[in-house]
Amino acid sequence: MYQRNQISNKALSFLSTTDCKAAKFDPLPKIHKPGNPGKPLISSNGSHTEKISLFVYHFIKPLVPQINSYIHDTPDISRKLENIKNRIRSTAIIGIFDVTSLDINIPYAEGIAATYATLSEKVQPCPPISDIKVLIKVLKNNFTFSDKHSLQRRGTAISTSWPVYVKP
């Protein structure tokens, strides 16, 4: 991307990490639930995918609200229902679901395909969507647990870090 003048020196420097460490698996206890079950958490801060994830996130985040099925929060669904209330039959029953562990239950290949389909509908000159697609393929969780190296085989990796802005 840099050689094609599609990212800046700053973005190249940001993406060119040489002092990486393996991501680490740690269960995060859910203290608000009975028995304090652990939520699987892979901390990828400082890993080889951290900055790629941030870079990709920067370009994908604005697209998410444009997806027809996107719901931000409870007030958002209330507004959407209000906008279509004249088209809802009086006999309709509306149900709301609290989805848990969604990210880890999205099959990797299907998640990638859905992301590609959404990206393909958008026009984004720089960096090209084809480059973003290549970077997405790298975002599988490689991690350590009990001094053993593993690869996440199911589900979709959650963003590796809080987003920061890097000018392309």
PDB file of C-alpha atoms in Angstrom:
ATOM      1  CA  MET A   1       0.000   0.000   0.000  1.00  0.00           C
ATOM      2  CA  TYR A   2       2.862   2.362   0.814  1.00  0.00           C
ATOM      3  CA  GLN A   3       4.658   1.619  -2.471  1.00  0.00           C
ATOM      4  CA  ARG A   4       1.428   2.497  -4.314  1.00  0.00           C
ATOM      5  CA  ASN A   5       1.121   5.782  -2.349  1.00  0.00           C
ATOM      6  CA  GLN A   6      -2.087   4.614  -0.653  1.00  0.00           C
ATOM      7  CA  ILE A   7      -0.918   5.025   2.930  1.00  0.00           C
ATOM      8  CA  SER A   8       1.249   7.672   4.547  1.00  0.00           C
ATOM      9  CA  ASN A   9       4.683   7.283   6.145  1.00  0.00           C
ATOM     10  CA  LYS A  10       2.924   7.544   9.495  1.00  0.00           C
ATOM     11  CA  ALA A  11       0.539   4.675   8.653  1.00  0.00           C
ATOM     12  CA  LEU A  12       3.436   2.550   7.356  1.00  0.00           C
ATOM     13  CA  SER A  13       5.373   3.167  10.546  1.00  0.00           C
ATOM     14  CA  PHE A  14       2.277   2.332  12.611  1.00  0.00           C
ATOM     15  CA  LEU A  15       1.721  -0.970  10.770  1.00  0.00           C
ATOM     16  CA  SER A  16       5.420  -1.984  10.731  1.00  0.00           C
ATOM     17  CA  THR A  17       5.714  -3.518  14.173  1.00  0.00           C
ATOM     18  CA  THR A  18       8.830  -5.533  14.987  1.00  0.00           C
ATOM     19  CA  ASP A  19       8.589  -6.073  18.755  1.00  0.00           C
ATOM     20  CA  CYS A  20       5.482  -8.267  18.957  1.00  0.00           C
ATOM     21  CA  LYS A  21       4.460 -10.723  21.612  1.00  0.00           C
ATOM     22  CA  ALA A  22       1.926 -13.521  21.476  1.00  0.00           C
ATOM     23  CA  ALA A  23      -1.642 -12.734  22.406  1.00  0.00           C
ATOM     24  CA  LYS A  24      -2.722 -14.190  25.750  1.00  0.00           C
ATOM     25  CA  PHE A  25      -5.902 -16.055  26.682  1.00  0.00           C
ATOM     26  CA  ASP A  26      -7.412 -15.114  30.045  1.00  0.00           C
ATOM     27  CA  PRO A  27     -10.934 -15.886  31.233  1.00  0.00           C
ATOM     28  CA  LEU A  28     -12.629 -12.707  32.453  1.00  0.00           C
ATOM     29  CA  PRO A  29     -14.910 -13.516  35.414  1.00  0.00           C
ATOM     30  CA  LYS A  30     -18.460 -12.227  35.124  1.00  0.00           C
ATOM     31  CA  ILE A  31     -18.897 -11.202  38.755  1.00  0.00           C
ATOM     32  CA  HIS A  32     -22.493 -10.086  38.165  1.00  0.00           C
ATOM     33  CA  LYS A  33     -23.606 -13.633  37.232  1.00  0.00           C
ATOM     34  CA  PRO A  34     -24.185 -16.585  39.571  1.00  0.00           C
ATOM     35  CA  GLY A  35     -21.113 -18.785  39.843  1.00  0.00           C
ATOM     36  CA  ASN A  36     -18.955 -16.100  38.202  1.00  0.00           C
ATOM     37  CA  PRO A  37     -18.588 -17.874  34.841  1.00  0.00           C
ATOM     38  CA  GLY A  38     -15.563 -16.854  32.814  1.00  0.00           C
ATOM     39  CA  LYS A  39     -15.887 -15.028  29.516  1.00  0.00           C
ATOM     40  CA  PRO A  40     -13.127 -16.067  27.108  1.00  0.00           C
ATOM     41  CA  LEU A  41     -10.908 -13.074  26.470  1.00  0.00           C
ATOM     42  CA  ILE A  42      -7.850 -12.948  24.268  1.00  0.00           C
ATOM     43  CA  SER A  43      -5.682  -9.935  24.952  1.00  0.00           C
ATOM     44  CA  SER A  44      -3.875  -9.095  21.748  1.00  0.00           C
ATOM     45  CA  ASN A  45      -2.311  -5.867  22.934  1.00  0.00           C
ATOM     46  CA  GLY A  46       1.241  -5.839  21.614  1.00  0.00           C
ATOM     47  CA  SER A  47       0.609  -8.792  19.287  1.00  0.00           C
ATOM     48  CA  HIS A  48       1.253  -8.970  15.546  1.00  0.00           C
ATOM     49  CA  THR A  49      -2.449  -8.352  14.817  1.00  0.00           C
ATOM     50  CA  GLU A  50      -3.065  -5.411  17.152  1.00  0.00           C
ATOM     51  CA  LYS A  51      -2.190  -2.578  14.795  1.00  0.00           C
ATOM     52  CA  ILE A  52      -3.623  -4.308  11.735  1.00  0.00           C
ATOM     53  CA  SER A  53      -6.873  -4.685  13.661  1.00  0.00           C
ATOM     54  CA  LEU A  54      -6.899  -0.996  14.564  1.00  0.00           C
ATOM     55  CA  PHE A  55      -6.167   0.012  10.987  1.00  0.00           C
ATOM     56  CA  VAL A  56      -8.942  -2.207   9.562  1.00  0.00           C
ATOM     57  CA  TYR A  57     -11.351  -1.106  12.313  1.00  0.00           C
ATOM     58  CA  HIS A  58     -10.828   2.515  11.338  1.00  0.00           C
ATOM     59  CA  PHE A  59     -12.198   1.811   7.846  1.00  0.00           C
ATOM     60  CA  ILE A  60     -14.925  -0.702   8.773  1.00  0.00           C
ATOM     61  CA  LYS A  61     -16.461   1.145  11.741  1.00  0.00           C
ATOM     62  CA  PRO A  62     -18.284   3.795   9.656  1.00  0.00           C
ATOM     63  CA  LEU A  63     -19.831   1.052   7.482  1.00  0.00           C
ATOM     64  CA  VAL A  64     -21.463  -0.886  10.330  1.00  0.00           C
ATOM     65  CA  PRO A  65     -24.348   1.561  10.993  1.00  0.00           C
ATOM     66  CA  GLN A  66     -25.192   1.408   7.262  1.00  0.00           C
ATOM     67  CA  ILE A  67     -26.043  -2.317   7.434  1.00  0.00           C
ATOM     68  CA  ASN A  68     -29.824  -2.804   7.402  1.00  0.00           C
ATOM     69  CA  SER A  69     -29.834  -5.146  10.401  1.00  0.00           C
ATOM     70  CA  TYR A  70     -27.679  -2.872  12.590  1.00  0.00           C
ATOM     71  CA  ILE A  71     -29.151  -1.882  15.946  1.00  0.00           C
ATOM     72  CA  HIS A  72     -27.030   0.326  18.168  1.00  0.00           C
ATOM     73  CA  ASP A  73     -28.917   0.016  21.448  1.00  0.00           C
ATOM     74  CA  THR A  74     -32.409  -0.117  22.992  1.00  0.00           C
ATOM     75  CA  PRO A  75     -33.336   3.502  22.125  1.00  0.00           C
ATOM     76  CA  ASP A  76     -32.225   2.836  18.539  1.00  0.00           C
ATOM     77  CA  ILE A  77     -34.596  -0.119  18.132  1.00  0.00           C
ATOM     78  CA  SER A  78     -37.387   1.950  19.723  1.00  0.00           C
ATOM     79  CA  ARG A  79     -36.827   4.705  17.127  1.00  0.00           C
ATOM     80  CA  LYS A  80     -36.783   2.183  14.297  1.00  0.00           C
ATOM     81  CA  LEU A  81     -40.006   0.568  15.483  1.00  0.00           C
ATOM     82  CA  GLU A  82     -41.619   3.996  15.819  1.00  0.00           C
ATOM     83  CA  ASN A  83     -40.691   4.743  12.194  1.00  0.00           C
ATOM     84  CA  ILE A  84     -42.384   1.588  10.905  1.00  0.00           C
ATOM     85  CA  LYS A  85     -45.293   1.294  13.350  1.00  0.00           C
ATOM     86  CA  ASN A  86     -47.829   2.040  10.597  1.00  0.00           C
ATOM     87  CA  ARG A  87     -46.593  -1.005   8.669  1.00  0.00           C
ATOM     88  CA  ILE A  88     -46.772  -3.426  11.622  1.00  0.00           C
ATOM     89  CA  ARG A  89     -49.937  -5.474  11.855  1.00  0.00           C
ATOM     90  CA  SER A  90     -51.960  -5.092  15.048  1.00  0.00           C
ATOM     91  CA  THR A  91     -51.672  -8.860  15.605  1.00  0.00           C
ATOM     92  CA  ALA A  92     -47.873  -8.827  15.350  1.00  0.00           C
ATOM     93  CA  ILE A  93     -45.824  -9.926  18.327  1.00  0.00           C
ATOM     94  CA  ILE A  94     -42.481  -8.187  18.653  1.00  0.00           C
ATOM     95  CA  GLY A  95     -39.703  -9.956  20.480  1.00  0.00           C
ATOM     96  CA  ILE A  96     -36.325  -8.651  21.515  1.00  0.00           C
ATOM     97  CA  PHE A  97     -33.384 -10.943  22.146  1.00  0.00           C
ATOM     98  CA  ASP A  98     -30.322 -10.444  24.286  1.00  0.00           C
ATOM     99  CA  VAL A  99     -27.620 -12.147  22.251  1.00  0.00           C
ATOM    100  CA  THR A 100     -24.678 -13.486  24.201  1.00  0.00           C
ATOM    101  CA  SER A 101     -21.281 -14.521  22.878  1.00  0.00           C
ATOM    102  CA  LEU A 102     -22.209 -13.438  19.377  1.00  0.00           C
ATOM    103  CA  ASP A 103     -18.668 -12.773  18.142  1.00  0.00           C
ATOM    104  CA  ILE A 104     -17.324 -16.166  19.123  1.00  0.00           C
ATOM    105  CA  ASN A 105     -20.292 -17.864  17.437  1.00  0.00           C
ATOM    106  CA  ILE A 106     -19.898 -16.227  14.038  1.00  0.00           C
ATOM    107  CA  PRO A 107     -18.176 -18.773  11.779  1.00  0.00           C
ATOM    108  CA  TYR A 108     -14.904 -17.233  10.595  1.00  0.00           C
ATOM    109  CA  ALA A 109     -15.445 -17.871   6.851  1.00  0.00           C
ATOM    110  CA  GLU A 110     -19.037 -16.568   6.963  1.00  0.00           C
ATOM    111  CA  GLY A 111     -18.008 -13.468   8.927  1.00  0.00           C
ATOM    112  CA  ILE A 112     -15.272 -12.724   6.399  1.00  0.00           C
ATOM    113  CA  ALA A 113     -17.702 -13.269   3.492  1.00  0.00           C
ATOM    114  CA  ALA A 114     -20.294 -10.923   5.047  1.00  0.00           C
ATOM    115  CA  THR A 115     -17.610  -8.285   5.660  1.00  0.00           C
ATOM    116  CA  TYR A 116     -16.364  -8.594   2.067  1.00  0.00           C
ATOM    117  CA  ALA A 117     -19.919  -8.259   0.740  1.00  0.00           C
ATOM    118  CA  THR A 118     -20.484  -5.101   2.779  1.00  0.00           C
ATOM    119  CA  LEU A 119     -17.122  -3.648   1.746  1.00  0.00           C
ATOM    120  CA  SER A 120     -17.770  -4.446  -1.911  1.00  0.00           C
ATOM    121  CA  GLU A 121     -20.885  -2.253  -1.856  1.00  0.00           C
ATOM    122  CA  LYS A 122     -18.864   0.777  -0.756  1.00  0.00           C
ATOM    123  CA  VAL A 123     -16.581   3.057  -2.696  1.00  0.00           C
ATOM    124  CA  GLN A 124     -13.423   3.821  -0.818  1.00  0.00           C
ATOM    125  CA  PRO A 125     -10.465   5.077  -2.802  1.00  0.00           C
ATOM    126  CA  CYS A 126      -7.686   4.876  -0.248  1.00  0.00           C
ATOM    127  CA  PRO A 127      -6.648   2.343   0.839  1.00  0.00           C
ATOM    128  CA  PRO A 128      -8.463   0.151  -1.661  1.00  0.00           C
ATOM    129  CA  ILE A 129     -11.023  -2.300  -0.313  1.00  0.00           C
ATOM    130  CA  SER A 130      -8.977  -5.136  -1.825  1.00  0.00           C
ATOM    131  CA  ASP A 131      -6.131  -4.230   0.570  1.00  0.00           C
ATOM    132  CA  ILE A 132      -8.491  -4.064   3.558  1.00  0.00           C
ATOM    133  CA  LYS A 133      -9.736  -7.558   2.596  1.00  0.00           C
ATOM    134  CA  VAL A 134      -6.174  -8.904   2.584  1.00  0.00           C
ATOM    135  CA  LEU A 135      -5.534  -7.412   6.030  1.00  0.00           C
ATOM    136  CA  ILE A 136      -8.757  -8.931   7.403  1.00  0.00           C
ATOM    137  CA  LYS A 137      -7.505 -12.432   6.515  1.00  0.00           C
ATOM    138  CA  VAL A 138      -4.640 -11.967   8.986  1.00  0.00           C
ATOM    139  CA  LEU A 139      -6.963 -11.273  11.919  1.00  0.00           C
ATOM    140  CA  LYS A 140      -7.220 -14.761  13.383  1.00  0.00           C
ATOM    141  CA  ASN A 141      -6.374 -15.076  17.037  1.00  0.00           C
ATOM    142  CA  ASN A 142      -3.070 -16.787  17.721  1.00  0.00           C
ATOM    143  CA  PHE A 143      -2.597 -16.909  21.478  1.00  0.00           C
ATOM    144  CA  THR A 144      -0.879 -18.553  24.414  1.00  0.00           C
ATOM    145  CA  PHE A 145      -2.508 -20.277  27.352  1.00  0.00           C
ATOM    146  CA  SER A 146      -0.616 -22.211  30.025  1.00  0.00           C
ATOM    147  CA  ASP A 147       2.591 -21.689  28.022  1.00  0.00           C
ATOM    148  CA  LYS A 148       1.096 -23.413  24.956  1.00  0.00           C
ATOM    149  CA  HIS A 149       0.605 -21.695  21.610  1.00  0.00           C
ATOM    150  CA  SER A 150      -2.864 -22.054  20.048  1.00  0.00           C
ATOM    151  CA  LEU A 151      -4.957 -20.811  17.135  1.00  0.00           C
ATOM    152  CA  GLN A 152      -8.601 -19.853  17.530  1.00  0.00           C
ATOM    153  CA  ARG A 153     -10.453 -22.340  15.327  1.00  0.00           C
ATOM    154  CA  ARG A 154     -14.059 -21.267  15.817  1.00  0.00           C
ATOM    155  CA  GLY A 155     -15.748 -17.925  15.920  1.00  0.00           C
ATOM    156  CA  THR A 156     -14.607 -14.481  14.992  1.00  0.00           C
ATOM    157  CA  ALA A 157     -11.849 -12.563  16.715  1.00  0.00           C
ATOM    158  CA  ILE A 158     -13.037  -9.459  18.519  1.00  0.00           C
ATOM    159  CA  SER A 159     -11.085  -6.256  17.882  1.00  0.00           C
ATOM    160  CA  THR A 160      -7.703  -6.523  19.512  1.00  0.00           C
ATOM    161  CA  SER A 161      -7.541  -3.084  21.049  1.00  0.00           C
ATOM    162  CA  TRP A 162      -9.339   0.201  21.530  1.00  0.00           C
ATOM    163  CA  PRO A 163      -9.364   2.111  18.266  1.00  0.00           C
ATOM    164  CA  VAL A 164      -6.994   4.944  17.579  1.00  0.00           C
ATOM    165  CA  TYR A 165      -6.995   7.133  14.532  1.00  0.00           C
ATOM    166  CA  VAL A 166      -4.197   6.655  12.014  1.00  0.00           C
ATOM    167  CA  LYS A 167      -4.380   8.801   8.916  1.00  0.00           C
ATOM    168  CA  PRO A 168      -4.036   6.585   5.807  1.00  0.00           C
TER     169      PRO A 168
END
